[in-house]
Amino acid sequence: MILSEILWMLIAIYSIFVLIYFVLINTGYLILLFLGIQEVLFHNRKPDFDICDREGCKLVPGITIIVPAYNEEKIISENVKSLLELDYPKLEVLVVNDGSSDNTLRKLKSNFKLIEVTREMEEKIDTEPLKALYNSIKEKRLTVIDKENGGKADALNAGINLSRTDLILVIDADTLVERNALQKLVRRYMSTDSRVVALGGIVRVLNNCEVVSSEVTKAKLPKKFLPGMQVMEYIRAFLFGRSGWSRINSLPIISGAFGLFEREGLIDIQGFRTTTVGEDIDAVVRLHKDMRKKDEDYDISFLPDPVCWTQVPEKRKILSRQRARWQRGLIETITYNKEMIFNPKYGKVGVFALPFFLFFELLGPIIEMTGYFMFIVFFLLGIFSLPYFLLFLAVAVIFGVLLSLSSLLLAETSLKRYEDPIDRLKLLLLAVLENFGYRQFHTLWRLRGTIQFLRKETKWGEMSREDI
């Protein structure tokens, strides 16, 4: 057999492999969709109850909201005000100024009348040195840590050390939390027999929404194309992705923008890992690992109802950095916890969730881009195959459209956030357009993240903020 024949045979085999791969990945997503629908419907049927009884709120657990802040002068004051107005009886807010070079600390001092104090703190997790500790004269529930820069994970760990409550809510500085969101999370915490170590809620896109007194009064679709596409991404990722994994008790990620954690559980795993840019997914995976080793009955779940709102990037350059960073964080997490993969000792997370993320989320960009590359090669060589193209289009693109439309239908029937019929029509259009151009760029950004990991790049990447 001559060399050219061998080459064509290898190309044909790989072409078939790419098709089979996309059939498998879409089958996995379809299963997650069905599981996600079940989870959302199950959650919607559960009755609400008052977390406080006739004797008051004695049994309600205290929550410390930890806000890591680095150069957040534009939004930090409004964010803190909104957190202090949340409807929850036992609440503390702890802002960690992680060595900001702008006026973040100065804004906090002037707006909340901060005074420097001393407090004994048991440093159970190593962090960068603390420079000062402040309490607010205006609001006794507010504390501010000023520390040397160590990154988001290090800032969170400093907050964990100083906090005194059983539960910790981790959010980003640009996150707006709905006023009843904490009560919804704690209802799940109080009504579950097993030990609840982490709970996540849904994150929605804040861009272009109507905000009054740091509260979203009307959800509106972003006017710009890129934020609009991210609305679809967030709906799909949270509603059928995380709801699906939560349904089979194998949720591998809770967003660092909005996650409730048991303080003791975080201390047991030595807090958030500072050597990864994916500290949120890594922490959740390690919590699974720790609880499985302890052989304790535990709960790590996603709830589709508690909502927070976050700003998403509007510029392609910033969005590409963010998605590359997310991909690096995923690869780092899988690398750090590789002993869990296919290991029944770690339950469904080890047997199902992590292998899925390895073969489909980690390797997906590589295989998808090679599939597109092969089309170009076939076209240039004059051997373009229409049947193969149609098959690839069906399994790689059309199925993606159906998944997006299904997620959108689930979101609008269960949550009904977008009231304007025009916005709903735009979402339907975005669900289709997402798979023609945006998806391919997104795959390239994730591929860039893979290359950055291989090059051992550790840069976080700049994120711009707009006034809330």
One Martini backbone bead per residue (centre of mass of N, CA, C, O) as a GRO file, in nm:
protein
  468
    1MET     BB    1   0.093   0.038   0.026
    2ILE     BB    2   0.078   0.350  -0.030
    3LEU     BB    3   0.109   0.647   0.131
    4SER     BB    4  -0.153   0.788   0.025
    5GLU     BB    5  -0.349   0.561   0.111
    6ILE     BB    6  -0.290   0.577   0.412
    7LEU     BB    7  -0.371   0.871   0.451
    8TRP     BB    8  -0.670   0.842   0.355
    9MET     BB    9  -0.746   0.632   0.566
   10LEU     BB   10  -0.690   0.808   0.816
   11ILE     BB   11  -0.888   1.031   0.742
   12ALA     BB   12  -1.141   0.853   0.735
   13ILE     BB   13  -1.124   0.753   1.027
   14TYR     BB   14  -1.129   1.035   1.161
   15SER     BB   15  -1.400   1.124   1.047
   16ILE     BB   16  -1.562   0.907   1.193
   17PHE     BB   17  -1.472   0.983   1.478
   18VAL     BB   18  -1.595   1.267   1.485
   19LEU     BB   19  -1.888   1.177   1.453
   20ILE     BB   20  -1.901   0.990   1.700
   21TYR     BB   21  -1.825   1.204   1.907
   22PHE     BB   22  -2.078   1.389   1.857
   23VAL     BB   23  -2.284   1.178   1.930
   24LEU     BB   24  -2.189   1.138   2.223
   25ILE     BB   25  -2.202   1.431   2.328
   26ASN     BB   26  -2.507   1.473   2.256
   27THR     BB   27  -2.610   1.245   2.431
   28GLY     BB   28  -2.510   1.364   2.695
   29TYR     BB   29  -2.672   1.632   2.672
   30LEU     BB   30  -2.950   1.498   2.656
   31ILE     BB   31  -2.945   1.369   2.933
   32LEU     BB   32  -2.904   1.634   3.089
   33LEU     BB   33  -3.166   1.762   2.997
   34PHE     BB   34  -3.362   1.559   3.125
   35LEU     BB   35  -3.250   1.591   3.412
   36GLY     BB   36  -3.298   1.898   3.430
   37ILE     BB   37  -3.603   1.893   3.402
   38GLN     BB   38  -3.657   1.723   3.653
   39GLU     BB   39  -3.522   1.917   3.858
   40VAL     BB   40  -3.694   2.169   3.805
   41LEU     BB   41  -3.971   2.040   3.860
   42PHE     BB   42  -3.906   1.946   4.146
   43HIS     BB   43  -3.842   2.226   4.262
   44ASN     BB   44  -4.122   2.364   4.190
   45ARG     BB   45  -4.290   2.159   4.387
   46LYS     BB   46  -4.164   2.276   4.625
   47PRO     BB   47  -4.232   2.405   4.919
   48ASP     BB   48  -4.250   2.677   5.096
   49PHE     BB   49  -4.077   2.825   5.388
   50ASP     BB   50  -4.025   2.950   5.694
   51ILE     BB   51  -3.718   2.987   5.853
   52CYS     BB   52  -3.897   3.108   6.069
   53ASP     BB   53  -4.043   3.080   6.366
   54ARG     BB   54  -4.222   3.160   6.646
   55GLU     BB   55  -3.928   3.197   6.804
   56GLY     BB   56  -3.779   3.265   6.543
   57CYS     BB   57  -3.410   3.256   6.435
   58LYS     BB   58  -3.230   3.041   6.594
   59LEU     BB   59  -3.189   2.808   6.355
   60VAL     BB   60  -3.052   3.003   6.180
   61PRO     BB   61  -2.792   3.038   5.986
   62GLY     BB   62  -2.509   3.191   5.944
   63ILE     BB   63  -2.384   3.450   5.710
   64THR     BB   64  -2.094   3.502   5.506
   65ILE     BB   65  -2.000   3.750   5.284
   66ILE     BB   66  -1.756   3.713   5.033
   67VAL     BB   67  -1.561   3.991   4.888
   68PRO     BB   68  -1.356   4.002   4.635
   69ALA     BB   69  -1.121   4.285   4.578
   70TYR     BB   70  -0.997   4.423   4.256
   71ASN     BB   71  -1.034   4.706   4.128
   72GLU     BB   72  -1.364   4.816   4.237
   73GLU     BB   73  -1.452   5.129   4.245
   74LYS     BB   74  -1.719   5.141   4.066
   75ILE     BB   75  -1.895   4.896   4.251
   76ILE     BB   76  -1.853   4.837   4.561
   77SER     BB   77  -2.061   5.013   4.713
   78GLU     BB   78  -2.325   4.911   4.581
   79ASN     BB   79  -2.281   4.616   4.650
   80VAL     BB   80  -2.277   4.639   4.958
   81LYS     BB   81  -2.554   4.766   4.991
   82SER     BB   82  -2.712   4.525   4.869
   83LEU     BB   83  -2.619   4.311   5.077
   84LEU     BB   84  -2.735   4.462   5.336
   85GLU     BB   85  -3.045   4.428   5.201
   86LEU     BB   86  -3.087   4.150   5.256
   87ASP     BB   87  -3.321   3.884   5.329
   88TYR     BB   88  -3.158   3.828   5.636
   89PRO     BB   89  -3.104   3.773   5.981
   90LYS     BB   90  -2.791   3.637   5.945
   91LEU     BB   91  -2.559   3.888   5.856
   92GLU     BB   92  -2.241   3.915   5.684
   93VAL     BB   93  -1.987   4.142   5.557
   94LEU     BB   94  -1.682   4.058   5.361
   95VAL     BB   95  -1.422   4.253   5.255
   96VAL     BB   96  -1.147   4.187   5.021
   97ASN     BB   97  -0.863   4.370   4.979
   98ASP     BB   98  -0.639   4.273   4.708
   99GLY     BB   99  -0.428   4.504   4.652
  100SER     BB  100  -0.528   4.759   4.543
  101SER     BB  101  -0.453   5.039   4.301
  102ASP     BB  102  -0.698   5.189   4.372
  103ASN     BB  103  -1.011   5.320   4.534
  104THR     BB  104  -1.151   5.095   4.696
  105LEU     BB  105  -1.082   5.158   4.996
  106ARG     BB  106  -1.160   5.457   4.999
  107LYS     BB  107  -1.458   5.415   4.935
  108LEU     BB  108  -1.524   5.246   5.185
  109LYS     BB  109  -1.438   5.451   5.399
  110SER     BB  110  -1.634   5.688   5.313
  111ASN     BB  111  -1.918   5.525   5.289
  112PHE     BB  112  -1.868   5.342   5.588
  113LYS     BB  113  -1.694   5.437   5.817
  114LEU     BB  114  -1.403   5.334   5.874
  115ILE     BB  115  -1.228   5.141   6.128
  116GLU     BB  116  -0.960   5.043   6.292
  117VAL     BB  117  -0.890   4.706   6.398
  118THR     BB  118  -0.881   4.430   6.631
  119ARG     BB  119  -0.846   4.065   6.578
  120GLU     BB  120  -0.874   3.752   6.645
  121MET     BB  121  -0.712   3.496   6.432
  122GLU     BB  122  -0.752   3.183   6.289
  123GLU     BB  123  -0.503   3.042   6.080
  124LYS     BB  124  -0.603   2.773   5.884
  125ILE     BB  125  -0.513   2.944   5.630
  126ASP     BB  126  -0.293   3.029   5.406
  127THR     BB  127  -0.176   3.369   5.349
  128GLU     BB  128  -0.143   3.666   5.279
  129PRO     BB  129  -0.078   3.943   5.425
  130LEU     BB  130  -0.214   4.152   5.660
  131LYS     BB  131  -0.268   4.505   5.707
  132ALA     BB  132  -0.590   4.535   5.775
  133LEU     BB  133  -0.877   4.614   5.993
  134TYR     BB  134  -1.234   4.680   5.942
  135ASN     BB  135  -1.499   4.878   6.065
  136SER     BB  136  -1.831   4.990   6.073
  137ILE     BB  137  -2.019   5.252   6.189
  138LYS     BB  138  -2.284   5.227   6.011
  139GLU     BB  139  -2.218   4.895   5.981
  140LYS     BB  140  -2.181   4.616   6.180
  141ARG     BB  141  -2.183   4.388   5.935
  142LEU     BB  142  -1.911   4.529   5.842
  143THR     BB  143  -1.607   4.405   5.689
  144VAL     BB  144  -1.252   4.488   5.630
  145ILE     BB  145  -0.990   4.368   5.430
  146ASP     BB  146  -0.638   4.436   5.416
  147LYS     BB  147  -0.418   4.310   5.158
  148GLU     BB  148  -0.215   4.133   4.996
  149ASN     BB  149  -0.159   4.022   4.696
  150GLY     BB  150  -0.311   3.677   4.586
  151GLY     BB  151  -0.583   3.658   4.482
  152LYS     BB  152  -0.890   3.525   4.496
  153ALA     BB  153  -0.839   3.272   4.670
  154ASP     BB  154  -0.680   3.421   4.895
  155ALA     BB  155  -0.910   3.611   4.974
  156LEU     BB  156  -1.109   3.393   5.058
  157ASN     BB  157  -0.929   3.266   5.280
  158ALA     BB  158  -0.922   3.515   5.459
  159GLY     BB  159  -1.229   3.514   5.507
  160ILE     BB  160  -1.249   3.237   5.638
  161ASN     BB  161  -1.072   3.296   5.884
  162LEU     BB  162  -1.259   3.543   5.994
  163SER     BB  163  -1.498   3.393   6.005
  164ARG     BB  164  -1.804   3.277   6.223
  165THR     BB  165  -1.980   3.114   6.042
  166ASP     BB  166  -2.120   2.832   5.896
  167LEU     BB  167  -2.165   3.015   5.643
  168ILE     BB  168  -2.064   3.079   5.292
  169LEU     BB  169  -2.068   3.346   5.060
  170VAL     BB  170  -1.967   3.345   4.724
  171ILE     BB  171  -1.862   3.637   4.542
  172ASP     BB  172  -1.865   3.888   4.326
  173ALA     BB  173  -1.831   4.232   4.294
  174ASP     BB  174  -2.063   4.227   4.042
  175THR     BB  175  -2.283   4.102   4.220
  176LEU     BB  176  -2.640   4.056   4.218
  177VAL     BB  177  -2.855   3.983   4.479
  178GLU     BB  178  -3.136   3.859   4.554
  179ARG     BB  179  -3.315   3.920   4.841
  180ASN     BB  180  -3.425   3.596   4.859
  181ALA     BB  181  -3.184   3.393   4.805
  182LEU     BB  182  -3.091   3.297   5.088
  183GLN     BB  183  -3.354   3.165   5.175
  184LYS     BB  184  -3.356   2.950   4.949
  185LEU     BB  185  -3.094   2.811   5.031
  186VAL     BB  186  -3.170   2.754   5.336
  187ARG     BB  187  -3.406   2.570   5.289
  188ARG     BB  188  -3.232   2.342   5.182
  189TYR     BB  189  -3.044   2.318   5.426
  190MET     BB  190  -3.285   2.261   5.643
  191SER     BB  191  -3.433   2.011   5.459
  192THR     BB  192  -3.170   1.840   5.485
  193ASP     BB  193  -3.036   1.554   5.621
  194SER     BB  194  -2.783   1.598   5.504
  195ARG     BB  195  -2.476   1.726   5.449
  196VAL     BB  196  -2.424   2.059   5.366
  197VAL     BB  197  -2.149   2.195   5.160
  198ALA     BB  198  -2.306   2.286   4.882
  199LEU     BB  199  -2.451   2.572   4.697
  200GLY     BB  200  -2.624   2.664   4.397
  201GLY     BB  201  -2.703   2.919   4.166
  202ILE     BB  202  -2.826   3.126   3.940
  203VAL     BB  203  -2.682   3.299   3.659
  204ARG     BB  204  -2.731   3.623   3.535
  205VAL     BB  205  -2.762   3.882   3.305
  206LEU     BB  206  -2.718   4.236   3.358
  207ASN     BB  207  -2.706   4.358   3.098
  208ASN     BB  208  -2.959   4.611   3.052
  209CYS     BB  209  -3.085   4.612   3.308
  210GLU     BB  210  -3.308   4.715   3.545
  211VAL     BB  211  -3.183   4.935   3.809
  212VAL     BB  212  -3.289   4.969   4.158
  213SER     BB  213  -3.121   4.987   4.428
  214SER     BB  214  -2.956   4.721   4.347
  215GLU     BB  215  -3.216   4.617   4.175
  216VAL     BB  216  -3.379   4.405   3.973
  217THR     BB  217  -3.677   4.506   3.793
  218LYS     BB  218  -3.578   4.430   3.484
  219ALA     BB  219  -3.550   4.204   3.236
  220LYS     BB  220  -3.300   4.248   2.977
  221LEU     BB  221  -3.175   4.235   2.681
  222PRO     BB  222  -2.905   4.282   2.535
  223LYS     BB  223  -2.796   4.489   2.275
  224LYS     BB  224  -2.555   4.326   2.243
  225PHE     BB  225  -2.428   4.045   2.105
  226LEU     BB  226  -2.238   3.906   2.315
  227PRO     BB  227  -2.422   3.919   2.567
  228GLY     BB  228  -2.656   3.766   2.432
  229MET     BB  229  -2.504   3.498   2.398
  230GLN     BB  230  -2.453   3.462   2.709
  231VAL     BB  231  -2.740   3.412   2.787
  232MET     BB  232  -2.759   3.136   2.650
  233GLU     BB  233  -2.525   3.002   2.796
  234TYR     BB  234  -2.633   3.030   3.087
  235ILE     BB  235  -2.892   2.876   3.051
  236ARG     BB  236  -2.766   2.607   2.959
  237ALA     BB  237  -2.554   2.554   3.183
  238PHE     BB  238  -2.755   2.566   3.428
  239LEU     BB  239  -3.028   2.420   3.356
  240PHE     BB  240  -2.901   2.147   3.212
  241GLY     BB  241  -2.629   2.103   3.340
  242ARG     BB  242  -2.644   2.144   3.658
  243SER     BB  243  -2.916   2.011   3.699
  244GLY     BB  244  -2.832   1.733   3.595
  245TRP     BB  245  -2.603   1.673   3.797
  246SER     BB  246  -2.778   1.716   4.051
  247ARG     BB  247  -2.979   1.481   4.004
  248ILE     BB  248  -2.708   1.267   4.044
  249ASN     BB  249  -2.506   1.367   4.261
  250SER     BB  250  -2.255   1.525   4.050
  251LEU     BB  251  -2.163   1.812   4.106
  252PRO     BB  252  -1.861   1.990   3.986
  253ILE     BB  253  -2.002   2.292   3.993
  254ILE     BB  254  -1.969   2.622   4.142
  255SER     BB  255  -2.005   2.937   4.122
  256GLY     BB  256  -1.797   3.208   4.212
  257ALA     BB  257  -2.047   3.420   4.194
  258PHE     BB  258  -2.251   3.184   4.347
  259GLY     BB  259  -2.177   3.038   4.665
  260LEU     BB  260  -2.259   2.794   4.911
  261PHE     BB  261  -2.069   2.726   5.214
  262GLU     BB  262  -1.916   2.527   5.431
  263ARG     BB  263  -1.672   2.613   5.639
  264GLU     BB  264  -1.563   2.340   5.737
  265GLY     BB  265  -1.520   2.218   5.456
  266LEU     BB  266  -1.308   2.427   5.359
  267ILE     BB  267  -1.102   2.375   5.583
  268ASP     BB  268  -1.056   2.067   5.524
  269ILE     BB  269  -0.935   2.169   5.219
  270GLN     BB  270  -0.779   2.443   5.249
  271GLY     BB  271  -0.953   2.576   5.064
  272PHE     BB  272  -0.856   2.760   4.808
  273ARG     BB  273  -0.677   2.724   4.531
  274THR     BB  274  -0.390   2.927   4.426
  275THR     BB  275  -0.288   2.744   4.152
  276THR     BB  276  -0.569   2.835   4.021
  277VAL     BB  277  -0.828   2.968   3.797
  278GLY     BB  278  -1.035   2.720   3.912
  279GLU     BB  279  -1.142   2.738   4.223
  280ASP     BB  280  -1.438   2.640   4.211
  281ILE     BB  281  -1.421   2.355   4.082
  282ASP     BB  282  -1.195   2.248   4.266
  283ALA     BB  283  -1.345   2.268   4.538
  284VAL     BB  284  -1.582   2.080   4.470
  285VAL     BB  285  -1.417   1.829   4.404
  286ARG     BB  286  -1.274   1.819   4.688
  287LEU     BB  287  -1.532   1.784   4.849
  288HIS     BB  288  -1.607   1.517   4.735
  289LYS     BB  289  -1.348   1.370   4.815
  290ASP     BB  290  -1.364   1.418   5.123
  291MET     BB  291  -1.649   1.289   5.173
  292ARG     BB  292  -1.581   1.008   5.059
  293LYS     BB  293  -1.352   0.948   5.261
  294LYS     BB  294  -1.556   0.985   5.515
  295ASP     BB  295  -1.833   0.850   5.454
  296GLU     BB  296  -2.053   1.074   5.398
  297ASP     BB  297  -2.356   1.221   5.399
  298TYR     BB  298  -2.415   1.440   5.118
  299ASP     BB  299  -2.455   1.788   4.978
  300ILE     BB  300  -2.436   1.889   4.624
  301SER     BB  301  -2.611   2.168   4.482
  302PHE     BB  302  -2.854   2.287   4.245
  303LEU     BB  303  -3.049   2.589   4.213
  304PRO     BB  304  -3.288   2.745   3.990
  305ASP     BB  305  -3.385   3.005   4.173
  306PRO     BB  306  -3.155   3.135   4.292
  307VAL     BB  307  -3.059   3.472   4.214
  308CYS     BB  308  -2.809   3.622   4.009
  309TRP     BB  309  -2.618   3.908   3.891
  310THR     BB  310  -2.397   3.964   3.602
  311GLN     BB  311  -2.138   4.081   3.442
  312VAL     BB  312  -2.049   4.080   3.102
  313PRO     BB  313  -1.870   4.077   2.838
  314GLU     BB  314  -1.849   4.311   2.545
  315LYS     BB  315  -1.565   4.221   2.459
  316ARG     BB  316  -1.385   4.002   2.281
  317LYS     BB  317  -1.111   4.008   2.431
  318ILE     BB  318  -1.225   3.956   2.718
  319LEU     BB  319  -1.386   3.700   2.657
  320SER     BB  320  -1.149   3.527   2.558
  321ARG     BB  321  -0.995   3.530   2.826
  322GLN     BB  322  -1.211   3.403   3.002
  323ARG     BB  323  -1.242   3.129   2.843
  324ALA     BB  324  -0.948   3.048   2.864
  325ARG     BB  325  -0.945   3.042   3.174
  326TRP     BB  326  -1.163   2.828   3.215
  327GLN     BB  327  -1.009   2.605   3.067
  328ARG     BB  328  -0.765   2.601   3.252
  329GLY     BB  329  -0.922   2.534   3.510
  330LEU     BB  330  -1.021   2.260   3.416
  331ILE     BB  331  -0.746   2.127   3.363
  332GLU     BB  332  -0.631   2.168   3.646
  333THR     BB  333  -0.844   2.006   3.798
  334ILE     BB  334  -0.800   1.735   3.654
  335THR     BB  335  -0.500   1.716   3.727
  336TYR     BB  336  -0.523   1.735   4.043
  337ASN     BB  337  -0.782   1.497   4.020
  338LYS     BB  338  -0.710   1.226   3.852
  339GLU     BB  339  -0.772   0.990   4.065
  340MET     BB  340  -1.098   1.010   4.022
  341ILE     BB  341  -1.098   0.892   3.750
  342PHE     BB  342  -1.288   0.605   3.732
  343ASN     BB  343  -1.342   0.609   4.050
  344PRO     BB  344  -1.567   0.452   4.262
  345LYS     BB  345  -1.482   0.588   4.533
  346TYR     BB  346  -1.620   0.876   4.401
  347GLY     BB  347  -1.849   0.798   4.247
  348LYS     BB  348  -2.018   0.981   4.012
  349VAL     BB  349  -1.793   1.185   3.976
  350GLY     BB  350  -1.573   0.971   3.889
  351VAL     BB  351  -1.748   0.806   3.668
  352PHE     BB  352  -1.895   1.064   3.514
  353ALA     BB  353  -1.820   1.370   3.535
  354LEU     BB  354  -1.510   1.378   3.483
  355PRO     BB  355  -1.505   1.219   3.216
  356PHE     BB  356  -1.685   1.418   3.067
  357PHE     BB  357  -1.493   1.663   3.099
  358LEU     BB  358  -1.252   1.535   2.963
  359PHE     BB  359  -1.378   1.434   2.674
  360PHE     BB  360  -1.570   1.702   2.614
  361GLU     BB  361  -1.450   1.973   2.744
  362LEU     BB  362  -1.142   1.938   2.694
  363LEU     BB  363  -1.135   1.788   2.398
  364GLY     BB  364  -1.347   1.928   2.218
  365PRO     BB  365  -1.190   2.167   2.079
  366ILE     BB  366  -0.991   1.989   1.927
  367ILE     BB  367  -1.192   1.814   1.762
  368GLU     BB  368  -1.363   2.037   1.636
  369MET     BB  369  -1.132   2.188   1.486
  370THR     BB  370  -1.044   1.945   1.313
  371GLY     BB  371  -1.311   1.923   1.165
  372TYR     BB  372  -1.296   2.200   1.026
  373PHE     BB  373  -1.019   2.157   0.893
  374MET     BB  374  -1.107   1.922   0.708
  375PHE     BB  375  -1.296   2.081   0.531
  376ILE     BB  376  -1.081   2.264   0.411
  377VAL     BB  377  -0.907   2.042   0.290
  378PHE     BB  378  -1.121   1.911   0.112
  379PHE     BB  379  -1.180   2.163  -0.053
  380LEU     BB  380  -0.886   2.217  -0.163
  381LEU     BB  381  -0.870   1.908  -0.287
  382GLY     BB  382  -1.158   1.831  -0.418
  383ILE     BB  383  -1.317   1.625  -0.173
  384PHE     BB  384  -1.597   1.707  -0.121
  385SER     BB  385  -1.850   1.589   0.116
  386LEU     BB  386  -2.181   1.611   0.147
  387PRO     BB  387  -2.267   1.385   0.344
  388TYR     BB  388  -2.059   1.459   0.564
  389PHE     BB  389  -2.146   1.750   0.605
  390LEU     BB  390  -2.440   1.687   0.694
  391LEU     BB  391  -2.366   1.514   0.936
  392PHE     BB  392  -2.198   1.723   1.086
  393LEU     BB  393  -2.419   1.938   1.102
  394ALA     BB  394  -2.617   1.769   1.268
  395VAL     BB  395  -2.423   1.689   1.522
  396ALA     BB  396  -2.282   1.990   1.569
  397VAL     BB  397  -2.533   2.205   1.517
  398ILE     BB  398  -2.836   2.128   1.522
  399PHE     BB  399  -2.826   2.008   1.807
  400GLY     BB  400  -2.745   2.275   1.941
  401VAL     BB  401  -3.006   2.423   1.876
  402LEU     BB  402  -3.199   2.231   2.029
  403LEU     BB  403  -3.072   2.273   2.308
  404SER     BB  404  -3.116   2.577   2.326
  405LEU     BB  405  -3.425   2.574   2.289
  406SER     BB  406  -3.486   2.391   2.532
  407SER     BB  407  -3.361   2.574   2.749
  408LEU     BB  408  -3.537   2.820   2.688
  409LEU     BB  409  -3.809   2.689   2.744
  410LEU     BB  410  -3.747   2.616   3.038
  411ALA     BB  411  -3.690   2.905   3.140
  412GLU     BB  412  -3.968   3.046   3.045
  413THR     BB  413  -4.161   2.839   3.205
  414SER     BB  414  -4.019   2.859   3.503
  415LEU     BB  415  -3.908   3.179   3.531
  416LYS     BB  416  -3.992   3.428   3.362
  417ARG     BB  417  -3.792   3.694   3.303
  418TYR     BB  418  -3.886   3.772   3.010
  419GLU     BB  419  -4.146   3.992   2.918
  420ASP     BB  420  -4.057   4.068   2.642
  421PRO     BB  421  -4.137   3.950   2.332
  422ILE     BB  422  -3.884   4.051   2.184
  423ASP     BB  423  -3.677   3.906   2.362
  424ARG     BB  424  -3.778   3.620   2.298
  425LEU     BB  425  -3.722   3.633   1.995
  426LYS     BB  426  -3.420   3.691   2.021
  427LEU     BB  427  -3.350   3.427   2.166
  428LEU     BB  428  -3.430   3.241   1.937
  429LEU     BB  429  -3.224   3.356   1.740
  430LEU     BB  430  -2.968   3.305   1.915
  431ALA     BB  431  -2.998   2.993   1.929
  432VAL     BB  432  -2.914   2.976   1.628
  433LEU     BB  433  -2.664   3.173   1.582
  434GLU     BB  434  -2.460   3.052   1.787
  435ASN     BB  435  -2.375   2.805   1.573
  436PHE     BB  436  -2.281   3.060   1.368
  437GLY     BB  437  -1.957   3.151   1.486
  438TYR     BB  438  -1.955   3.174   1.796
  439ARG     BB  439  -1.882   2.880   1.854
  440GLN     BB  440  -1.610   2.882   1.701
  441PHE     BB  441  -1.477   3.100   1.872
  442HIS     BB  442  -1.512   2.954   2.143
  443THR     BB  443  -1.335   2.715   2.065
  444LEU     BB  444  -1.077   2.883   2.023
  445TRP     BB  445  -1.055   2.992   2.313
  446ARG     BB  446  -1.029   2.713   2.447
  447LEU     BB  447  -0.778   2.632   2.290
  448ARG     BB  448  -0.604   2.856   2.406
  449GLY     BB  449  -0.621   2.753   2.698
  450THR     BB  450  -0.473   2.490   2.640
  451ILE     BB  451  -0.208   2.621   2.546
  452GLN     BB  452  -0.156   2.780   2.808
  453PHE     BB  453  -0.125   2.532   2.984
  454LEU     BB  454   0.118   2.407   2.828
  455ARG     BB  455   0.284   2.687   2.886
  456LYS     BB  456   0.227   2.781   3.186
  457GLU     BB  457   0.015   2.992   3.218
  458THR     BB  458  -0.105   3.247   3.487
  459LYS     BB  459  -0.283   3.451   3.382
  460TRP     BB  460  -0.588   3.612   3.433
  461GLY     BB  461  -0.692   3.875   3.329
  462GLU     BB  462  -0.876   4.137   3.223
  463MET     BB  463  -1.158   4.311   3.383
  464SER     BB  464  -1.422   4.497   3.307
  465ARG     BB  465  -1.620   4.771   3.444
  466GLU     BB  466  -1.942   4.879   3.528
  467ASP     BB  467  -2.172   5.065   3.635
  468ILE     BB  468  -2.463   4.994   3.836
   0.00000   0.00000   0.00000
